[in-house]
XYZ file of C-alpha atoms in Angstrom:
625
model
C 101.884 -12.848 144.991
C 101.105 -9.134 145.291
C 103.727 -6.444 145.740
C 103.749 -2.832 146.763
C 104.734 0.631 145.670
C 107.518 1.635 148.023
C 107.900 5.299 149.010
C 110.869 7.048 147.419
C 112.107 8.860 150.498
C 112.800 6.027 152.911
C 116.142 6.251 154.709
C 118.894 3.700 154.298
C 118.020 0.162 155.430
C 120.461 0.271 158.333
C 118.308 2.932 159.973
C 115.210 0.740 159.849
C 116.304 -2.639 161.162
C 115.410 -1.717 164.729
C 111.861 -0.901 163.694
C 111.578 -4.146 161.751
C 112.822 -6.250 164.643
C 110.280 -4.634 166.902
C 107.364 -5.350 164.573
C 108.480 -8.888 163.743
C 108.918 -9.726 167.392
C 105.437 -8.461 168.138
C 106.624 -5.676 170.425
C 105.130 -2.213 170.502
C 108.232 -0.182 169.696
C 108.101 3.583 169.349
C 110.360 6.564 169.798
C 108.635 8.058 172.828
C 109.680 10.678 175.312
C 107.525 9.852 178.324
C 107.810 13.378 179.727
C 106.107 14.874 176.680
C 102.330 14.725 176.265
C 102.641 14.732 172.460
C 105.149 11.925 172.661
C 102.801 9.972 174.908
C 100.019 10.443 172.373
C 102.344 9.367 169.606
C 103.356 6.360 171.670
C 99.731 5.302 172.079
C 99.180 5.589 168.343
C 102.352 3.633 167.624
C 101.320 0.869 170.005
C 97.889 0.694 168.373
C 99.483 0.455 164.910
C 101.914 -2.219 166.117
C 99.070 -4.293 167.492
C 97.224 -4.102 164.189
C 100.343 -4.964 162.190
C 101.264 -7.972 164.318
C 97.744 -9.347 163.961
C 97.692 -8.667 160.209
C 101.130 -10.262 159.628
C 100.199 -13.458 161.458
C 96.919 -13.861 159.585
C 98.596 -13.020 156.282
C 101.171 -15.768 156.836
C 98.473 -18.295 157.724
C 96.335 -17.554 154.654
C 99.343 -17.405 152.321
C 100.251 -20.940 153.346
C 96.689 -22.190 152.816
C 96.405 -20.509 149.418
C 99.812 -21.685 148.201
C 99.130 -25.250 149.324
C 95.845 -25.321 147.402
C 97.480 -23.854 144.288
C 100.351 -26.319 144.598
C 97.943 -29.256 144.628
C 96.076 -27.818 141.654
C 99.210 -27.412 139.520
C 101.024 -30.600 140.475
C 98.157 -33.094 140.255
C 95.686 -32.366 137.474
C 93.236 -35.175 136.884
C 90.666 -35.035 134.137
C 87.228 -34.493 135.617
C 88.614 -33.511 139.035
C 86.811 -30.420 140.260
C 87.819 -30.771 143.915
C 91.347 -29.341 143.562
C 90.219 -26.341 141.575
C 87.378 -25.705 144.020
C 89.761 -25.923 146.963
C 92.143 -23.501 145.249
C 89.296 -21.137 144.527
C 88.028 -21.288 148.115
C 91.516 -20.675 149.514
C 91.942 -17.712 147.208
C 88.606 -16.345 148.411
C 89.735 -16.571 152.037
C 92.919 -14.730 151.149
C 90.981 -12.140 149.169
C 88.407 -11.670 151.935
C 91.171 -10.885 154.393
C 93.533 -8.744 152.302
C 90.634 -6.846 150.807
C 88.491 -6.585 153.915
C 86.759 -3.270 154.481
C 87.913 -3.300 158.099
C 91.590 -3.668 157.137
C 91.256 -1.008 154.457
C 89.622 1.478 156.825
C 92.130 0.864 159.626
C 95.159 1.157 157.362
C 93.728 4.264 155.713
C 93.065 5.896 159.104
C 96.581 5.146 160.361
C 98.165 6.433 157.150
C 96.311 9.698 157.630
C 98.613 10.160 160.656
C 101.757 8.736 159.052
C 103.895 11.716 160.081
C 103.650 10.343 163.634
C 104.623 6.793 162.629
C 107.938 5.082 161.992
C 109.041 4.356 158.400
C 108.590 0.603 158.855
C 105.053 1.076 160.121
C 104.190 3.285 157.155
C 105.735 0.801 154.759
C 103.663 -2.082 156.076
C 100.464 -0.015 156.050
C 101.093 0.938 152.422
C 101.634 -2.737 151.618
C 98.285 -3.535 153.213
C 96.552 -0.904 151.093
C 98.257 -2.249 147.985
C 97.248 -5.838 148.767
C 93.677 -4.603 149.191
C 93.759 -3.091 145.705
C 93.706 -6.554 144.114
C 90.759 -7.816 146.160
C 88.770 -4.940 147.701
C 85.740 -6.324 149.505
C 84.077 -3.004 148.787
C 83.253 -4.864 145.543
C 83.179 -8.437 146.822
C 80.971 -9.734 144.007
C 83.486 -8.768 141.307
C 86.385 -10.107 143.375
C 84.689 -13.502 143.612
C 83.955 -13.478 139.889
C 87.598 -12.679 139.171
C 88.892 -15.506 141.355
C 86.533 -18.015 139.708
C 87.481 -16.780 136.234
C 91.204 -17.009 136.981
C 90.852 -20.543 138.326
C 88.868 -21.622 135.267
C 91.294 -20.050 132.786
C 94.297 -21.577 134.575
C 92.715 -25.031 134.324
C 92.087 -24.537 130.594
C 95.716 -23.500 130.116
C 97.409 -26.244 132.122
C 95.098 -29.169 131.486
C 95.162 -28.716 127.718
C 96.094 -31.773 125.659
C 98.667 -30.990 122.984
C 98.308 -33.289 119.957
C 101.053 -33.685 117.359
C 100.922 -36.251 114.580
C 97.885 -37.861 116.177
C 99.668 -38.387 119.516
C 99.502 -36.476 122.770
C 102.776 -34.659 123.453
C 104.215 -32.561 126.277
C 105.493 -29.009 126.075
C 108.999 -30.429 126.453
C 108.359 -32.538 123.328
C 107.266 -29.457 121.364
C 110.278 -27.476 122.591
C 112.587 -30.252 121.405
C 111.162 -30.175 117.874
C 111.539 -26.401 117.654
C 115.039 -26.644 119.065
C 116.391 -29.521 116.943
C 114.279 -30.160 113.817
C 115.515 -28.905 110.423
C 112.428 -29.954 108.445
C 110.423 -26.722 108.153
C 107.130 -28.586 107.737
C 107.671 -30.567 110.937
C 108.571 -27.332 112.683
C 105.349 -25.773 111.433
C 103.291 -28.680 112.768
C 104.942 -28.346 116.191
C 104.430 -24.570 116.226
C 100.744 -24.955 115.370
C 100.387 -27.515 118.141
C 101.987 -25.115 120.626
C 99.516 -22.385 119.649
C 96.413 -24.582 119.752
C 95.841 -23.953 123.462
C 95.109 -20.288 122.758
C 91.958 -20.970 120.739
C 89.911 -21.634 123.888
C 91.361 -18.686 125.810
C 90.131 -15.668 123.837
C 86.865 -15.195 125.732
C 88.407 -16.045 129.134
C 91.124 -13.417 128.532
C 88.551 -10.770 127.614
C 86.591 -11.610 130.749
C 89.702 -11.550 132.937
C 90.727 -8.157 131.548
C 87.309 -6.729 132.404
C 87.264 -8.202 135.924
C 90.855 -7.302 136.762
C 90.369 -3.707 135.678
C 87.069 -3.387 137.525
C 88.465 -4.807 140.778
C 91.431 -2.430 141.090
C 89.285 0.532 140.134
C 87.596 -0.030 143.490
C 90.648 1.522 145.146
C 91.142 4.248 142.558
C 93.609 2.583 140.177
C 92.638 3.392 136.602
C 93.409 -0.118 135.325
C 95.186 -3.342 136.227
C 98.433 -2.466 134.425
C 98.650 0.776 136.388
C 98.008 -1.139 139.607
C 100.829 -3.572 138.913
C 103.443 -0.956 137.966
C 102.773 0.870 141.232
C 105.375 -1.499 142.719
C 108.002 0.640 141.012
C 106.576 4.028 141.950
C 105.343 4.699 138.414
C 102.115 4.902 136.473
C 101.480 2.937 133.282
C 102.722 5.617 130.884
C 105.904 6.171 132.897
C 106.685 2.451 132.879
C 106.141 2.169 129.134
C 108.356 5.209 128.582
C 111.140 3.590 130.637
C 110.782 0.286 128.773
C 110.947 2.029 125.411
C 114.093 3.860 126.471
C 115.721 0.556 127.454
C 114.622 -1.051 124.187
C 115.960 1.916 122.222
C 119.359 1.441 123.866
C 119.672 -2.196 122.788
C 117.904 -1.766 119.439
C 121.032 -1.303 117.251
C 122.399 -4.627 118.495
C 118.999 -6.333 118.180
C 118.733 -5.083 114.580
C 122.078 -6.664 113.738
C 121.033 -9.947 115.374
C 117.735 -9.917 113.460
C 119.493 -9.446 110.125
C 122.071 -12.121 110.925
C 119.371 -14.610 112.021
C 117.257 -14.172 108.881
C 120.162 -15.066 106.614
C 121.580 -17.844 108.786
C 118.237 -19.573 109.250
C 117.388 -19.326 105.546
C 120.690 -21.067 104.849
C 120.039 -23.690 107.544
C 116.588 -24.558 106.193
C 117.643 -24.474 102.532
C 115.470 -21.477 101.618
C 116.878 -19.500 98.688
C 114.916 -16.283 99.233
C 115.658 -14.691 102.591
C 112.397 -13.404 104.133
C 112.115 -9.786 105.261
C 110.758 -10.882 108.620
C 111.491 -14.001 110.639
C 108.788 -16.693 110.263
C 107.761 -17.582 113.820
C 108.161 -21.340 113.276
C 111.778 -20.920 112.152
C 112.864 -19.920 115.634
C 113.879 -22.349 118.401
C 111.311 -20.893 120.789
C 107.607 -20.649 119.981
C 107.386 -16.968 120.999
C 110.753 -15.964 119.584
C 111.895 -14.867 123.028
C 115.150 -16.857 122.960
C 117.168 -17.604 119.821
C 120.275 -18.995 121.518
C 119.747 -22.535 120.221
C 120.507 -21.283 116.708
C 124.166 -21.345 117.758
C 126.237 -24.110 119.253
C 129.738 -23.402 120.517
C 132.148 -26.110 119.430
C 133.611 -28.029 122.350
C 131.188 -26.269 124.676
C 128.209 -28.567 124.257
C 126.952 -28.982 127.811
C 124.158 -31.314 126.658
C 126.762 -33.708 125.270
C 128.988 -33.387 128.348
C 126.131 -34.191 130.742
C 125.118 -37.153 128.577
C 128.678 -38.515 128.372
C 129.162 -38.243 132.122
C 125.822 -40.019 132.626
C 124.569 -37.377 135.023
C 120.910 -37.744 135.906
C 118.230 -35.173 136.708
C 118.910 -35.274 140.453
C 122.551 -34.401 139.802
C 121.385 -31.269 137.980
C 119.387 -30.102 141.020
C 122.005 -31.047 143.589
C 124.785 -29.422 141.585
C 122.839 -26.162 141.685
C 122.536 -26.526 145.466
C 126.293 -27.160 145.775
C 126.881 -23.919 143.858
C 124.996 -21.820 146.425
C 126.451 -23.684 149.406
C 129.956 -23.037 148.030
C 129.298 -19.288 148.313
C 128.348 -19.604 151.972
C 124.590 -20.142 151.764
C 122.984 -22.847 153.891
C 122.090 -26.252 152.418
C 118.493 -26.581 151.302
C 116.143 -27.861 153.999
C 115.268 -31.549 153.721
C 111.651 -30.524 153.146
C 112.677 -28.938 149.850
C 113.409 -32.365 148.374
C 110.564 -34.060 150.227
C 107.866 -31.633 149.107
C 109.058 -30.233 145.762
C 107.941 -31.640 142.396
C 111.188 -31.594 140.442
C 110.978 -34.099 137.591
C 108.739 -34.974 134.619
C 105.847 -37.290 135.302
C 106.267 -40.902 134.175
C 104.446 -41.717 130.953
C 102.157 -44.021 132.928
C 100.901 -41.202 135.161
C 97.137 -40.772 135.165
C 97.362 -37.053 135.837
C 99.190 -33.963 134.549
C 101.301 -31.229 136.094
C 102.295 -27.718 135.141
C 105.633 -27.892 133.333
C 106.500 -24.215 133.782
C 109.463 -23.919 136.177
C 108.669 -21.994 139.343
C 109.876 -21.431 142.910
C 107.426 -21.297 145.809
C 107.606 -19.722 149.270
C 104.743 -21.715 150.691
C 104.391 -20.301 154.206
C 106.602 -17.185 153.943
C 108.967 -19.023 156.289
C 110.809 -22.346 156.056
C 108.665 -24.271 153.560
C 110.333 -23.600 150.199
C 109.632 -25.696 147.105
C 110.194 -25.788 143.387
C 107.964 -27.050 140.611
C 110.035 -28.167 137.623
C 110.373 -30.962 135.089
C 114.147 -31.297 135.238
C 115.941 -33.361 132.643
C 119.720 -33.847 132.378
C 120.477 -31.188 129.761
C 121.944 -27.698 129.504
C 118.599 -25.900 129.496
C 117.493 -27.467 132.744
C 120.993 -27.091 134.243
C 120.714 -23.321 133.817
C 117.014 -23.210 134.754
C 117.681 -25.095 137.983
C 120.439 -22.673 138.971
C 117.975 -19.865 138.266
C 115.095 -21.355 140.264
C 117.299 -22.074 143.257
C 118.285 -18.408 143.134
C 114.654 -17.631 143.987
C 114.649 -20.283 146.710
C 117.762 -18.844 148.349
C 116.280 -15.370 148.129
C 113.245 -16.668 150.066
C 115.517 -18.289 152.647
C 117.566 -15.135 153.151
C 114.666 -12.807 153.879
C 112.837 -15.372 156.001
C 114.432 -13.926 159.109
C 113.132 -12.137 162.219
C 114.138 -8.748 160.822
C 111.555 -8.869 158.050
C 107.784 -8.897 158.725
C 105.835 -11.477 156.738
C 104.150 -8.907 154.508
C 107.580 -7.553 153.503
C 109.028 -10.977 152.672
C 109.511 -10.326 148.979
C 112.204 -8.959 146.704
C 113.303 -5.324 146.925
C 111.046 -5.152 143.891
C 109.768 -7.956 141.684
C 112.644 -7.487 139.234
C 115.276 -8.171 141.900
C 114.089 -11.774 142.230
C 114.430 -12.420 138.507
C 117.683 -10.450 138.229
C 119.468 -12.496 140.864
C 118.084 -15.838 139.675
C 119.044 -15.163 136.064
C 122.466 -13.799 137.031
C 123.335 -16.969 138.927
C 122.114 -19.061 135.990
C 124.227 -17.087 133.527
C 127.352 -17.222 135.706
C 126.974 -21.005 136.025
C 127.294 -21.300 132.227
C 130.585 -19.410 131.857
C 133.691 -21.382 130.895
C 135.855 -20.731 133.994
C 132.959 -21.861 136.183
C 132.464 -25.068 134.187
C 136.218 -25.643 134.174
C 136.243 -25.509 137.963
C 133.567 -28.219 138.053
C 135.521 -30.400 135.641
C 132.757 -30.187 133.048
C 135.044 -28.655 130.437
C 138.799 -28.993 130.040
C 140.884 -25.935 130.934
C 142.889 -26.409 127.744
C 139.766 -26.244 125.592
C 139.865 -23.346 123.167
C 136.399 -22.039 122.449
C 135.242 -19.499 119.930
C 134.595 -16.588 122.279
C 132.722 -14.663 119.580
C 130.315 -17.555 119.081
C 129.862 -17.830 122.832
C 129.066 -14.117 123.076
C 126.722 -14.433 120.089
C 124.877 -17.290 121.787
C 124.465 -15.182 124.927
C 123.257 -12.168 122.951
C 120.710 -14.353 121.159
C 119.370 -15.154 124.584
C 119.663 -11.976 126.651
C 119.339 -9.189 124.065
C 116.554 -11.015 122.241
C 114.798 -11.713 125.543
C 115.019 -8.081 126.662
C 113.468 -6.957 123.383
C 110.593 -9.426 123.923
C 110.171 -8.447 127.574
C 110.284 -4.666 127.239
C 108.640 -4.754 123.829
C 106.094 -7.367 122.784
C 104.796 -8.582 126.140
C 104.748 -5.252 127.930
C 103.354 -3.301 124.986
C 100.539 -5.825 124.474
C 99.497 -5.914 128.125
C 99.722 -2.121 128.319
C 97.255 -1.881 125.436
C 95.136 -4.743 126.813
C 94.578 -3.184 130.239
C 95.472 0.516 130.130
C 94.118 1.191 126.619
C 91.245 -1.333 126.739
C 92.197 -3.089 123.494
C 88.976 -4.164 121.676
C 88.144 -7.840 122.077
C 87.873 -8.383 118.331
C 91.470 -7.197 117.820
C 93.383 -9.314 120.331
C 95.150 -11.505 117.773
C 95.446 -8.835 115.094
C 97.089 -6.421 117.498
C 99.294 -9.122 119.021
C 100.886 -9.899 115.666
C 101.204 -6.219 114.750
C 103.187 -5.676 117.943
C 105.260 -8.840 117.393
C 106.186 -7.660 113.895
C 107.000 -4.121 115.017
C 108.960 -5.093 118.118
C 110.600 -8.395 117.161
C 110.504 -8.427 113.383
C 108.685 -11.781 113.504
C 105.590 -12.816 111.529
C 103.255 -15.832 111.793
C 103.668 -18.598 109.192
C 100.108 -18.005 107.994
C 97.198 -15.627 108.604
C 96.068 -15.804 112.243
C 92.527 -14.527 112.680
C 90.479 -13.892 115.819
C 89.566 -17.563 116.202
C 93.064 -17.773 117.693
C 94.408 -16.024 120.776
C 98.144 -16.439 120.402
C 99.029 -13.993 123.181
C 97.239 -16.233 125.703
C 99.515 -19.179 124.872
C 102.106 -17.400 127.022
C 101.494 -18.501 130.612
C 101.966 -15.053 132.117
C 99.118 -13.468 130.144
C 96.625 -15.705 131.960
C 98.063 -16.358 135.404
C 100.818 -13.797 136.051
C 99.396 -10.730 134.331
C 100.579 -7.191 133.632
C 104.043 -7.555 135.092
C 106.236 -9.022 132.363
C 108.299 -5.836 132.449
C 109.717 -7.332 135.671
C 111.869 -9.509 133.424
C 112.980 -6.526 131.358
C 114.092 -4.548 134.387
C 115.671 -7.679 135.840
C 117.734 -8.131 132.651
C 119.184 -4.672 133.151
C 119.743 -5.171 136.884
C 121.384 -8.586 136.512
C 124.124 -7.188 134.281
C 124.668 -4.376 136.780
C 125.066 -6.851 139.634
C 127.241 -9.184 137.564
C 129.412 -6.279 136.385
C 129.936 -5.161 139.981
C 130.804 -8.690 141.172
C 133.172 -9.285 138.256
C 135.097 -6.048 138.595
C 135.001 -5.374 142.331
C 135.005 -8.819 143.945
C 136.437 -11.277 141.422
C 138.612 -8.831 139.442
C 137.695 -10.867 136.347
C 136.399 -10.131 132.866
C 132.578 -10.178 133.154
C 132.472 -12.642 130.232
C 134.794 -15.133 131.963
C 134.009 -15.519 135.645
C 133.856 -18.197 138.289
C 131.576 -17.518 141.264
C 132.020 -21.001 142.716
C 133.355 -21.059 146.259
C 133.582 -17.287 146.649
C 132.153 -16.376 150.067
C 132.508 -12.645 149.399
C 129.947 -12.959 146.588
C 127.670 -14.837 148.982
C 127.992 -12.033 151.531
C 127.352 -9.337 148.909
C 124.275 -11.000 147.439
C 123.077 -12.410 150.755
C 123.057 -8.932 152.251
C 120.983 -7.682 149.355
C 118.538 -10.568 149.686
C 118.171 -10.467 153.461
C 116.377 -7.099 153.579
C 113.467 -8.472 151.561
C 110.980 -5.806 150.560
C 112.004 -3.377 153.308
C 113.007 0.014 151.921
C 113.393 1.631 148.532
C 114.820 -0.615 145.802
C 116.606 2.351 144.222
C 118.443 3.127 147.448
C 119.441 -0.530 147.826
C 120.819 -0.615 144.267
C 122.786 2.587 144.837
C 124.089 1.352 148.189
C 125.245 -1.994 146.784
C 126.641 -0.975 143.386
C 127.100 2.792 143.577
C 124.919 3.185 140.467
C 121.434 4.142 139.421
C 119.688 1.639 137.118
C 121.407 1.653 133.723
C 121.750 -0.661 130.707
C 125.384 0.383 130.170
C 126.924 -2.734 131.815
C 124.786 -4.933 129.543
C 125.858 -3.052 126.414
C 129.496 -3.080 127.548
C 129.281 -6.851 128.003
C 128.214 -7.351 124.374
C 130.268 -4.549 122.828
C 132.879 -6.889 121.221
C 130.056 -8.568 119.260
C 128.813 -5.486 117.442
C 131.697 -5.090 114.986
C 131.659 -8.830 114.189
C 127.926 -8.731 113.387
C 128.312 -5.682 111.157
C 131.013 -7.469 109.195
C 128.838 -10.592 108.865
C 125.914 -8.464 107.649
C 127.843 -6.542 104.990
C 125.838 -6.594 101.769
C 122.765 -8.006 103.472
C 119.357 -6.347 103.444
C 118.274 -4.791 106.735
C 114.497 -4.904 107.048
C 114.069 -3.354 110.496
C 114.199 0.470 110.382
C 117.328 2.239 111.610
C 115.345 3.788 114.430
C 112.926 1.728 116.473
C 109.249 2.389 115.821
C 107.021 3.195 118.819
């Protein structure tokens, strides 16, 4: 989905609801004094704009549903040799592109915006959305747009239909993840890691082609490159976004450096390696990209995998328990169509087709048809993932209301969606929450330092990967036009600099390891959304903990608290209407800051320094840029 750069000077949301209601209802609302000729002129203009916006919104909703349905079929039912689904998806995307990028829509929106001083804020906001949507598919260069759509469809098929072979047998991504999570034999880990990376070998040329086409398309509406186009959602250019991300990464770097040192020594001990490496071998980590190290640590007595297994909970319980969580806070039950139309569980081994195993939430028609694509299994990882994905679903449901036009049915910015989903997932893993569900005994004493360490190995490590490796690579790929013959070389240079991780062997340009990450191919130049969401989620959680629950942020229980539902529901319900900064300030009283995140992990820092006494630090004291 495409998003928009919101103006900085919009008034508070409460002042705009009337305008939104008018547009959504299809009425021609304007502030007109009928006894004033200028006002009458303004009223005519406003009515003309309203008519255009109503027509655009209705068509946008219709084409969004068609496009999403075609993509859904493509990603949930992949049969070898089937070209019909991909062709249907491509044709639907072309219809969407033809409309959002149409010369007529561009010219009308541009002409109205030239008179924006006479329009209401909600009219201006929608017109700016329309111009932004057009930037991805301007029919002023329809040939390139069509080439881009075809190239994206082809690359997505290569990515998701790939057969992973391990030990002479076809395996799933879940199978590979399990080896990297549980296996102590370094050679077996290496085999699994190599299998995970094998998909990238066929994606080097497609990625180079996609970079060229994506950049060329947005240049049609005066964006310098695709990265710059995407960051416009935040009111920044590419250099400003990278500067912000580096500032965030600098803030967490001292803690990341301690975690990196600790992990090198602990993993060397675990794998029986006498000489501790200066950098972490990629296949040593429990995640193939090194974006999450939390499985290095298990908290005694707090093994949710074991608890779920002992209680014989199945995959459906995992999904329904997540729904019960949201309902307990006052949200509505999921519509029956969610269960009827979603694809929630792994395919049976006898299935003659494949599906995308990457968890995602879908707002099919920008209204009541909400679905999730997952491969849920009864374990802790999917328990948390399901709580996260339903966070997106409930966000969709909240802003699918008459006060929000279809083209503004999105998060306040893209990071808000991820922030709220991840926050709910994190809160659902805290001990008081699990106690309330009867999943852990209230008398259980857990090692709170180990629990905090496990969380840091997830959230601090992830933020470093999000703000660092992924964002830096895509910045260079699009904004700096990284040479095609340096994709893999530069990828691993950035990984080493940002994460302190190195490949287990030389990786030349026959590989394209960056492209093994889904987002590089089919969700490009916006991974910084996750970085900003990591910062925002700790701000929201800190506010909820201290102002609503009056609990330590590390030990909370959201379950059953309607006040939390009202607080978050109010934030969700405005959708993409207004300035995300103003919404954050209104809800929390703060500007965006990483301080709540650092405060959350502050007790861990002294423990890590004590553990690392006498150990060799290989990352520099100050982060390299």
